[in-house]
PDB file of C-alpha atoms in Angstrom:
ATOM      1  CA  MET A  82     110.236 149.945  44.312  1.00  0.00           C
ATOM      2  CA  ILE A  83     110.918 153.268  46.066  1.00  0.00           C
ATOM      3  CA  LYS A  84     107.217 153.663  46.905  1.00  0.00           C
ATOM      4  CA  GLN A  85     107.151 150.143  48.326  1.00  0.00           C
ATOM      5  CA  ARG A  86     110.227 150.829  50.465  1.00  0.00           C
ATOM      6  CA  ILE A  87     108.754 154.074  51.819  1.00  0.00           C
ATOM      7  CA  LEU A  88     105.367 152.496  52.565  1.00  0.00           C
ATOM      8  CA  THR A  89     106.975 149.549  54.330  1.00  0.00           C
ATOM      9  CA  ALA A  90     109.193 151.876  56.369  1.00  0.00           C
ATOM     10  CA  LEU A  91     106.178 153.985  57.411  1.00  0.00           C
ATOM     11  CA  ILE A  92     104.526 150.841  58.769  1.00  0.00           C
ATOM     12  CA  VAL A  93     107.548 149.150  60.349  1.00  0.00           C
ATOM     13  CA  LEU A  94     109.283 152.142  61.982  1.00  0.00           C
ATOM     14  CA  PRO A  95     106.415 153.054  64.369  1.00  0.00           C
ATOM     15  CA  LEU A  96     106.149 149.394  65.401  1.00  0.00           C
ATOM     16  CA  LEU A  97     109.894 149.280  65.986  1.00  0.00           C
ATOM     17  CA  LEU A  98     109.777 152.415  68.129  1.00  0.00           C
ATOM     18  CA  PHE A  99     106.823 151.050  70.098  1.00  0.00           C
ATOM     19  CA  VAL A 100     108.587 147.764  70.853  1.00  0.00           C
ATOM     20  CA  THR A 101     111.822 149.532  71.803  1.00  0.00           C
ATOM     21  CA  LEU A 102     110.440 152.336  73.958  1.00  0.00           C
ATOM     22  CA  ALA A 103     107.062 151.164  75.261  1.00  0.00           C
ATOM     23  CA  LEU A 104     107.532 147.473  76.041  1.00  0.00           C
ATOM     24  CA  ASP A 105     109.311 145.942  79.010  1.00  0.00           C
ATOM     25  CA  SER A 106     112.277 143.670  78.327  1.00  0.00           C
ATOM     26  CA  GLN A 107     110.207 140.544  78.952  1.00  0.00           C
ATOM     27  CA  TRP A 108     107.909 141.486  76.070  1.00  0.00           C
ATOM     28  CA  VAL A 109     110.886 142.447  73.918  1.00  0.00           C
ATOM     29  CA  PHE A 110     112.113 138.897  74.586  1.00  0.00           C
ATOM     30  CA  PHE A 111     108.908 137.409  73.140  1.00  0.00           C
ATOM     31  CA  VAL A 112     108.886 139.748  70.136  1.00  0.00           C
ATOM     32  CA  THR A 113     112.536 138.970  69.411  1.00  0.00           C
ATOM     33  CA  ALA A 114     111.828 135.240  69.745  1.00  0.00           C
ATOM     34  CA  GLY A 115     109.204 135.568  67.006  1.00  0.00           C
ATOM     35  CA  VAL A 116     111.653 137.487  64.843  1.00  0.00           C
ATOM     36  CA  LEU A 117     114.218 134.745  65.468  1.00  0.00           C
ATOM     37  CA  LEU A 118     111.908 132.011  64.225  1.00  0.00           C
ATOM     38  CA  LEU A 119     111.177 133.926  61.017  1.00  0.00           C
ATOM     39  CA  ALA A 120     114.887 134.613  60.459  1.00  0.00           C
ATOM     40  CA  LEU A 121     115.797 130.968  61.076  1.00  0.00           C
ATOM     41  CA  GLN A 122     113.280 129.889  58.425  1.00  0.00           C
ATOM     42  CA  GLU A 123     114.923 132.229  55.916  1.00  0.00           C
ATOM     43  CA  ALA A 124     118.429 131.117  56.907  1.00  0.00           C
ATOM     44  CA  MET A 125     117.554 127.454  56.394  1.00  0.00           C
ATOM     45  CA  ALA A 126     116.068 128.257  52.984  1.00  0.00           C
ATOM     46  CA  LEU A 127     119.481 129.566  51.874  1.00  0.00           C
ATOM     47  CA  PHE A 128     120.857 126.023  52.034  1.00  0.00           C
ATOM     48  CA  ASP A 129     118.971 124.876  48.910  1.00  0.00           C
ATOM     49  CA  GLY A 130     116.763 122.087  50.237  1.00  0.00           C
ATOM     50  CA  LEU A 131     119.344 120.658  52.653  1.00  0.00           C
ATOM     51  CA  PHE A 132     116.954 120.814  55.609  1.00  0.00           C
ATOM     52  CA  SER A 133     114.307 118.120  55.881  1.00  0.00           C
ATOM     53  CA  ARG A 134     111.182 118.705  57.940  1.00  0.00           C
ATOM     54  CA  GLY A 135     112.771 117.034  60.942  1.00  0.00           C
ATOM     55  CA  ALA A 136     115.974 119.035  60.599  1.00  0.00           C
ATOM     56  CA  ARG A 137     113.925 122.229  60.399  1.00  0.00           C
ATOM     57  CA  GLY A 138     112.083 121.336  63.578  1.00  0.00           C
ATOM     58  CA  LEU A 139     115.353 120.542  65.347  1.00  0.00           C
ATOM     59  CA  THR A 140     116.942 123.817  64.245  1.00  0.00           C
ATOM     60  CA  LEU A 141     113.932 125.917  65.212  1.00  0.00           C
ATOM     61  CA  GLY A 142     113.339 124.203  68.560  1.00  0.00           C
ATOM     62  CA  ALA A 143     116.929 124.080  69.732  1.00  0.00           C
ATOM     63  CA  GLY A 144     117.584 127.547  68.301  1.00  0.00           C
ATOM     64  CA  LEU A 145     114.742 128.968  70.381  1.00  0.00           C
ATOM     65  CA  GLY A 146     116.090 127.094  73.406  1.00  0.00           C
ATOM     66  CA  LEU A 147     119.595 128.508  72.923  1.00  0.00           C
ATOM     67  CA  PHE A 148     118.157 131.998  72.579  1.00  0.00           C
ATOM     68  CA  THR A 149     116.206 131.574  75.813  1.00  0.00           C
ATOM     69  CA  VAL A 150     119.236 130.308  77.724  1.00  0.00           C
ATOM     70  CA  ALA A 151     121.446 133.092  76.325  1.00  0.00           C
ATOM     71  CA  VAL A 152     118.990 135.719  77.595  1.00  0.00           C
ATOM     72  CA  LEU A 153     117.785 134.236  80.890  1.00  0.00           C
ATOM     73  CA  TRP A 154     120.666 132.013  82.017  1.00  0.00           C
ATOM     74  CA  PRO A 155     123.780 133.157  80.106  1.00  0.00           C
ATOM     75  CA  ALA A 156     126.114 131.349  82.504  1.00  0.00           C
ATOM     76  CA  GLN A 157     124.620 128.058  81.300  1.00  0.00           C
ATOM     77  CA  LEU A 158     125.041 128.811  77.590  1.00  0.00           C
ATOM     78  CA  LEU A 159     128.031 126.503  77.093  1.00  0.00           C
ATOM     79  CA  LEU A 160     126.086 123.610  78.613  1.00  0.00           C
ATOM     80  CA  ALA A 161     123.125 124.427  76.364  1.00  0.00           C
ATOM     81  CA  LEU A 162     125.363 124.396  73.280  1.00  0.00           C
ATOM     82  CA  VAL A 163     126.761 120.987  74.275  1.00  0.00           C
ATOM     83  CA  LEU A 164     123.256 119.592  74.759  1.00  0.00           C
ATOM     84  CA  ALA A 165     122.136 121.012  71.411  1.00  0.00           C
ATOM     85  CA  LEU A 166     125.093 119.391  69.663  1.00  0.00           C
ATOM     86  CA  LEU A 167     124.340 116.045  71.313  1.00  0.00           C
ATOM     87  CA  LEU A 168     120.705 116.369  70.241  1.00  0.00           C
ATOM     88  CA  CYS A 169     121.810 117.082  66.676  1.00  0.00           C
ATOM     89  CA  ALA A 170     124.141 114.055  66.735  1.00  0.00           C
ATOM     90  CA  CYS A 171     121.329 111.796  67.952  1.00  0.00           C
ATOM     91  CA  TYR A 172     119.041 113.097  65.219  1.00  0.00           C
ATOM     92  CA  LEU A 173     121.624 112.440  62.519  1.00  0.00           C
ATOM     93  CA  LEU A 174     122.286 108.934  63.846  1.00  0.00           C
ATOM     94  CA  SER A 175     118.601 108.043  63.906  1.00  0.00           C
ATOM     95  CA  ARG A 176     117.366 109.618  60.686  1.00  0.00           C
ATOM     96  CA  TYR A 177     120.054 110.020  58.053  1.00  0.00           C
ATOM     97  CA  GLN A 178     120.907 107.320  55.538  1.00  0.00           C
ATOM     98  CA  CYS A 179     122.519 109.657  52.980  1.00  0.00           C
ATOM     99  CA  PHE A 180     126.073 110.031  54.258  1.00  0.00           C
ATOM    100  CA  GLU A 181     126.895 112.824  51.792  1.00  0.00           C
ATOM    101  CA  ARG A 182     124.381 115.115  53.514  1.00  0.00           C
ATOM    102  CA  VAL A 183     125.555 114.580  57.089  1.00  0.00           C
ATOM    103  CA  LEU A 184     128.498 116.979  57.253  1.00  0.00           C
ATOM    104  CA  PRO A 185     126.819 119.773  55.242  1.00  0.00           C
ATOM    105  CA  LEU A 186     123.698 119.522  57.419  1.00  0.00           C
ATOM    106  CA  LEU A 187     125.718 119.466  60.644  1.00  0.00           C
ATOM    107  CA  GLY A 188     127.554 122.595  59.531  1.00  0.00           C
ATOM    108  CA  ALA A 189     124.336 124.325  58.441  1.00  0.00           C
ATOM    109  CA  VAL A 190     122.504 123.566  61.696  1.00  0.00           C
ATOM    110  CA  SER A 191     125.471 124.697  63.803  1.00  0.00           C
ATOM    111  CA  PHE A 192     125.766 127.893  61.779  1.00  0.00           C
ATOM    112  CA  CYS A 193     122.063 128.720  62.179  1.00  0.00           C
ATOM    113  CA  TRP A 194     122.356 128.249  65.939  1.00  0.00           C
ATOM    114  CA  LEU A 195     125.418 130.479  66.265  1.00  0.00           C
ATOM    115  CA  TYR A 196     124.454 133.171  63.773  1.00  0.00           C
ATOM    116  CA  LEU A 197     120.913 133.971  64.855  1.00  0.00           C
ATOM    117  CA  PRO A 198     119.950 132.884  68.415  1.00  0.00           C
ATOM    118  CA  LEU A 199     123.204 133.964  70.035  1.00  0.00           C
ATOM    119  CA  LEU A 200     123.610 137.249  68.186  1.00  0.00           C
ATOM    120  CA  LEU A 201     119.942 138.223  68.561  1.00  0.00           C
ATOM    121  CA  SER A 202     120.043 137.535  72.299  1.00  0.00           C
ATOM    122  CA  SER A 203     122.257 140.602  72.673  1.00  0.00           C
ATOM    123  CA  LEU A 204     119.317 142.812  71.629  1.00  0.00           C
ATOM    124  CA  VAL A 205     117.253 141.669  74.620  1.00  0.00           C
ATOM    125  CA  LEU A 206     120.248 141.807  76.972  1.00  0.00           C
ATOM    126  CA  LEU A 207     121.021 145.354  75.849  1.00  0.00           C
ATOM    127  CA  HIS A 208     117.380 146.364  76.297  1.00  0.00           C
ATOM    128  CA  ALA A 209     117.491 145.057  79.882  1.00  0.00           C
ATOM    129  CA  ALA A 210     120.686 146.979  80.711  1.00  0.00           C
ATOM    130  CA  PRO A 211     120.614 150.358  82.497  1.00  0.00           C
ATOM    131  CA  HIS A 212     119.023 152.866  80.102  1.00  0.00           C
ATOM    132  CA  GLY A 213     118.662 149.890  77.787  1.00  0.00           C
ATOM    133  CA  ARG A 214     115.781 151.302  75.757  1.00  0.00           C
ATOM    134  CA  LEU A 215     117.942 154.287  74.847  1.00  0.00           C
ATOM    135  CA  TRP A 216     120.929 152.121  73.923  1.00  0.00           C
ATOM    136  CA  VAL A 217     118.751 150.004  71.630  1.00  0.00           C
ATOM    137  CA  LEU A 218     117.291 153.152  70.095  1.00  0.00           C
ATOM    138  CA  LEU A 219     120.811 154.490  69.548  1.00  0.00           C
ATOM    139  CA  VAL A 220     121.876 151.304  67.740  1.00  0.00           C
ATOM    140  CA  LEU A 221     118.782 151.413  65.546  1.00  0.00           C
ATOM    141  CA  LEU A 222     119.302 155.098  64.761  1.00  0.00           C
ATOM    142  CA  THR A 223     122.993 154.849  63.913  1.00  0.00           C
ATOM    143  CA  THR A 224     122.511 151.677  61.871  1.00  0.00           C
ATOM    144  CA  MET A 225     119.740 153.224  59.776  1.00  0.00           C
ATOM    145  CA  LEU A 226     121.664 156.473  59.308  1.00  0.00           C
ATOM    146  CA  SER A 227     124.783 154.542  58.348  1.00  0.00           C
ATOM    147  CA  ASP A 228     122.857 152.533  55.766  1.00  0.00           C
ATOM    148  CA  SER A 229     121.173 155.624  54.298  1.00  0.00           C
ATOM    149  CA  ALA A 230     124.353 157.727  54.231  1.00  0.00           C
ATOM    150  CA  ALA A 231     126.308 154.894  52.617  1.00  0.00           C
ATOM    151  CA  TYR A 232     123.652 154.595  49.911  1.00  0.00           C
ATOM    152  CA  PHE A 233     123.524 158.302  49.061  1.00  0.00           C
ATOM    153  CA  VAL A 234     127.279 158.921  49.282  1.00  0.00           C
ATOM    154  CA  GLY A 235     128.001 155.794  47.297  1.00  0.00           C
ATOM    155  CA  SER A 236     125.451 156.710  44.638  1.00  0.00           C
ATOM    156  CA  ALA A 237     126.851 160.221  44.277  1.00  0.00           C
ATOM    157  CA  TRP A 238     130.603 159.715  44.649  1.00  0.00           C
ATOM    158  CA  GLY A 239     131.266 155.983  44.783  1.00  0.00           C
ATOM    159  CA  ARG A 240     134.088 154.974  42.453  1.00  0.00           C
ATOM    160  CA  ARG A 241     136.098 152.255  44.181  1.00  0.00           C
ATOM    161  CA  ARG A 242     134.327 148.969  44.870  1.00  0.00           C
ATOM    162  CA  LEU A 243     134.403 147.771  48.478  1.00  0.00           C
ATOM    163  CA  ALA A 244     133.791 144.070  47.812  1.00  0.00           C
ATOM    164  CA  ALA A 245     132.937 143.746  44.137  1.00  0.00           C
ATOM    165  CA  ARG A 246     132.303 139.986  44.100  1.00  0.00           C
ATOM    166  CA  ILE A 247     130.093 140.048  47.197  1.00  0.00           C
ATOM    167  CA  SER A 248     128.128 143.267  46.744  1.00  0.00           C
ATOM    168  CA  PRO A 249     129.004 145.101  43.506  1.00  0.00           C
ATOM    169  CA  LYS A 250     127.103 148.284  44.372  1.00  0.00           C
ATOM    170  CA  LYS A 251     128.924 148.966  47.647  1.00  0.00           C
ATOM    171  CA  SER A 252     131.841 151.390  47.444  1.00  0.00           C
ATOM    172  CA  ILE A 253     134.658 152.488  49.719  1.00  0.00           C
ATOM    173  CA  GLU A 254     133.361 156.056  49.523  1.00  0.00           C
ATOM    174  CA  GLY A 255     129.937 154.843  50.565  1.00  0.00           C
ATOM    175  CA  ALA A 256     131.430 152.952  53.514  1.00  0.00           C
ATOM    176  CA  PHE A 257     133.121 156.109  54.793  1.00  0.00           C
ATOM    177  CA  GLY A 258     129.918 158.046  54.220  1.00  0.00           C
ATOM    178  CA  GLY A 259     128.018 155.455  56.242  1.00  0.00           C
ATOM    179  CA  LEU A 260     130.517 155.699  59.086  1.00  0.00           C
ATOM    180  CA  ALA A 261     130.204 159.486  59.051  1.00  0.00           C
ATOM    181  CA  GLY A 262     126.409 159.190  59.152  1.00  0.00           C
ATOM    182  CA  ALA A 263     126.559 156.853  62.142  1.00  0.00           C
ATOM    183  CA  LEU A 264     128.923 159.179  64.014  1.00  0.00           C
ATOM    184  CA  LEU A 265     126.843 162.272  63.292  1.00  0.00           C
ATOM    185  CA  GLY A 266     123.671 160.503  64.389  1.00  0.00           C
ATOM    186  CA  ALA A 267     125.338 159.284  67.583  1.00  0.00           C
ATOM    187  CA  ALA A 268     126.746 162.752  68.315  1.00  0.00           C
ATOM    188  CA  PHE A 269     123.288 164.284  67.954  1.00  0.00           C
ATOM    189  CA  PHE A 270     121.763 161.541  70.114  1.00  0.00           C
ATOM    190  CA  GLY A 271     124.342 162.099  72.853  1.00  0.00           C
ATOM    191  CA  ALA A 272     123.716 165.838  72.754  1.00  0.00           C
ATOM    192  CA  VAL A 273     119.940 165.577  73.252  1.00  0.00           C
ATOM    193  CA  VAL A 274     119.670 162.498  75.505  1.00  0.00           C
ATOM    194  CA  PRO A 275     121.144 163.306  78.915  1.00  0.00           C
ATOM    195  CA  GLN A 276     121.007 159.722  80.238  1.00  0.00           C
ATOM    196  CA  ILE A 277     123.857 158.712  77.896  1.00  0.00           C
ATOM    197  CA  SER A 278     126.987 160.842  77.753  1.00  0.00           C
ATOM    198  CA  TRP A 279     128.004 162.383  74.461  1.00  0.00           C
ATOM    199  CA  LEU A 280     131.309 160.484  74.373  1.00  0.00           C
ATOM    200  CA  ALA A 281     129.647 157.145  75.197  1.00  0.00           C
ATOM    201  CA  ALA A 282     127.079 157.696  72.439  1.00  0.00           C
ATOM    202  CA  VAL A 283     129.771 158.509  69.887  1.00  0.00           C
ATOM    203  CA  GLY A 284     131.677 155.375  70.904  1.00  0.00           C
ATOM    204  CA  ALA A 285     128.586 153.272  70.303  1.00  0.00           C
ATOM    205  CA  GLY A 286     128.032 155.037  66.978  1.00  0.00           C
ATOM    206  CA  LEU A 287     131.589 154.239  65.940  1.00  0.00           C
ATOM    207  CA  LEU A 288     131.102 150.545  66.725  1.00  0.00           C
ATOM    208  CA  ALA A 289     127.738 150.401  64.929  1.00  0.00           C
ATOM    209  CA  GLY A 290     129.198 152.304  61.982  1.00  0.00           C
ATOM    210  CA  ILE A 291     131.996 149.742  61.634  1.00  0.00           C
ATOM    211  CA  PHE A 292     130.343 146.450  62.511  1.00  0.00           C
ATOM    212  CA  GLY A 293     126.912 147.131  60.978  1.00  0.00           C
ATOM    213  CA  PRO A 294     128.283 147.247  57.412  1.00  0.00           C
ATOM    214  CA  LEU A 295     130.297 144.107  58.132  1.00  0.00           C
ATOM    215  CA  GLY A 296     127.061 142.352  59.081  1.00  0.00           C
ATOM    216  CA  ASP A 297     125.482 143.613  55.874  1.00  0.00           C
ATOM    217  CA  LEU A 298     128.402 142.327  53.819  1.00  0.00           C
ATOM    218  CA  PHE A 299     128.361 138.969  55.575  1.00  0.00           C
ATOM    219  CA  GLU A 300     124.681 138.425  54.809  1.00  0.00           C
ATOM    220  CA  SER A 301     125.370 139.481  51.209  1.00  0.00           C
ATOM    221  CA  LEU A 302     128.063 136.794  51.124  1.00  0.00           C
ATOM    222  CA  LEU A 303     125.529 134.202  52.294  1.00  0.00           C
ATOM    223  CA  LYS A 304     123.028 135.262  49.629  1.00  0.00           C
ATOM    224  CA  ARG A 305     125.717 135.291  46.965  1.00  0.00           C
ATOM    225  CA  ALA A 306     126.687 131.739  47.936  1.00  0.00           C
ATOM    226  CA  ALA A 307     123.029 130.697  47.839  1.00  0.00           C
ATOM    227  CA  GLY A 308     122.431 132.438  44.502  1.00  0.00           C
ATOM    228  CA  VAL A 309     119.554 134.622  45.709  1.00  0.00           C
ATOM    229  CA  LYS A 310     119.013 138.388  45.701  1.00  0.00           C
ATOM    230  CA  ASP A 311     116.969 138.606  48.912  1.00  0.00           C
ATOM    231  CA  SER A 312     116.599 136.260  51.864  1.00  0.00           C
ATOM    232  CA  GLY A 313     112.813 136.514  51.592  1.00  0.00           C
ATOM    233  CA  HIS A 314     109.868 138.728  50.660  1.00  0.00           C
ATOM    234  CA  LEU A 315     108.399 139.565  54.046  1.00  0.00           C
ATOM    235  CA  PHE A 316     108.918 143.320  53.647  1.00  0.00           C
ATOM    236  CA  PRO A 317     107.944 144.631  50.185  1.00  0.00           C
ATOM    237  CA  GLY A 318     110.854 146.567  48.728  1.00  0.00           C
ATOM    238  CA  HIS A 319     113.140 145.575  51.589  1.00  0.00           C
ATOM    239  CA  GLY A 320     113.479 141.795  51.232  1.00  0.00           C
ATOM    240  CA  GLY A 321     113.192 139.329  54.087  1.00  0.00           C
ATOM    241  CA  MET A 322     113.739 139.379  57.821  1.00  0.00           C
ATOM    242  CA  LEU A 323     117.438 138.553  57.436  1.00  0.00           C
ATOM    243  CA  ASP A 324     117.833 141.465  55.040  1.00  0.00           C
ATOM    244  CA  ARG A 325     116.529 143.807  57.751  1.00  0.00           C
ATOM    245  CA  LEU A 326     118.574 142.211  60.532  1.00  0.00           C
ATOM    246  CA  ASP A 327     121.928 141.825  58.795  1.00  0.00           C
ATOM    247  CA  SER A 328     123.609 144.970  60.149  1.00  0.00           C
ATOM    248  CA  LEU A 329     121.934 144.749  63.544  1.00  0.00           C
ATOM    249  CA  LEU A 330     123.130 141.192  64.094  1.00  0.00           C
ATOM    250  CA  PHE A 331     126.688 142.507  64.258  1.00  0.00           C
ATOM    251  CA  SER A 332     125.928 145.895  65.848  1.00  0.00           C
ATOM    252  CA  PHE A 333     123.938 144.772  68.882  1.00  0.00           C
ATOM    253  CA  PRO A 334     126.538 142.324  70.290  1.00  0.00           C
ATOM    254  CA  VAL A 335     129.468 144.746  70.077  1.00  0.00           C
ATOM    255  CA  VAL A 336     127.467 147.643  71.528  1.00  0.00           C
ATOM    256  CA  TYR A 337     126.201 145.370  74.322  1.00  0.00           C
ATOM    257  CA  LEU A 338     129.795 144.405  75.176  1.00  0.00           C
ATOM    258  CA  TYR A 339     130.703 148.098  75.010  1.00  0.00           C
ATOM    259  CA  VAL A 340     127.924 148.955  77.485  1.00  0.00           C
ATOM    260  CA  LEU A 341     129.101 146.171  79.808  1.00  0.00           C
ATOM    261  CA  TRP A 342     132.590 147.660  79.659  1.00  0.00           C
ATOM    262  CA  LEU A 343     131.264 151.163  80.350  1.00  0.00           C
ATOM    263  CA  THR A 344     129.243 150.026  83.353  1.00  0.00           C
ATOM    264  CA  GLY A 345     131.937 147.690  84.684  1.00  0.00           C
ATOM    265  CA  ALA A 346     129.563 144.716  84.572  1.00  0.00           C
ATOM    266  CA  SER A 347     130.888 141.195  84.165  1.00  0.00           C
TER     267      SER A 347
END
């Protein structure tokens, strides 16, 4: 398992750095759209056969549309959400004869649209912001350091369970270790990258160190409810796409809002 995790990381990390640092935001948009479609497939699979082929197509198509609107025309996002809901209502009216499945499916489709397309759009928006490549790199760095520090601190000194029913191996000591790792990584980043001030980098590290673990716990809650260990098997030793995105889905939006606040953008 450890060898698989290391091998996968050695393959994925260079690709991640290439996408973040070498590609323009328009290409990051297309890469993230592909990631979104994979993550949506895994999210729908958590609902234990609730999604028919038509419902899958609706969720994928409208989810991609919402993601596109959120990135390119964010002022029109509310209108896009209304149209997506109307489309979902029309689909349910035309296709569903099993009344017991209507409300669960409506909730599942709405959740998939809110959880993945809207949260992932913040990655592209952050990348397009001033010094956006560096902000994205900072979020990736602090999230990975937080995850690693939480694992090692929790393994060595973890005694008190953080959320025993959701994720039995996570500890309070590990959570504080993860936060410390994120802050140290952000402090180092701010010290060596002149485009982002040291204080601004530490602020972003604090947000990623708090909200990243919450995203991890939330995805663990979803898997616990679905009765699965991993969301998929795309990355050997690491699970599925959702398992790799869980912390980032919460970190990117809050850091993007933080950057908007720092720059005074509306």
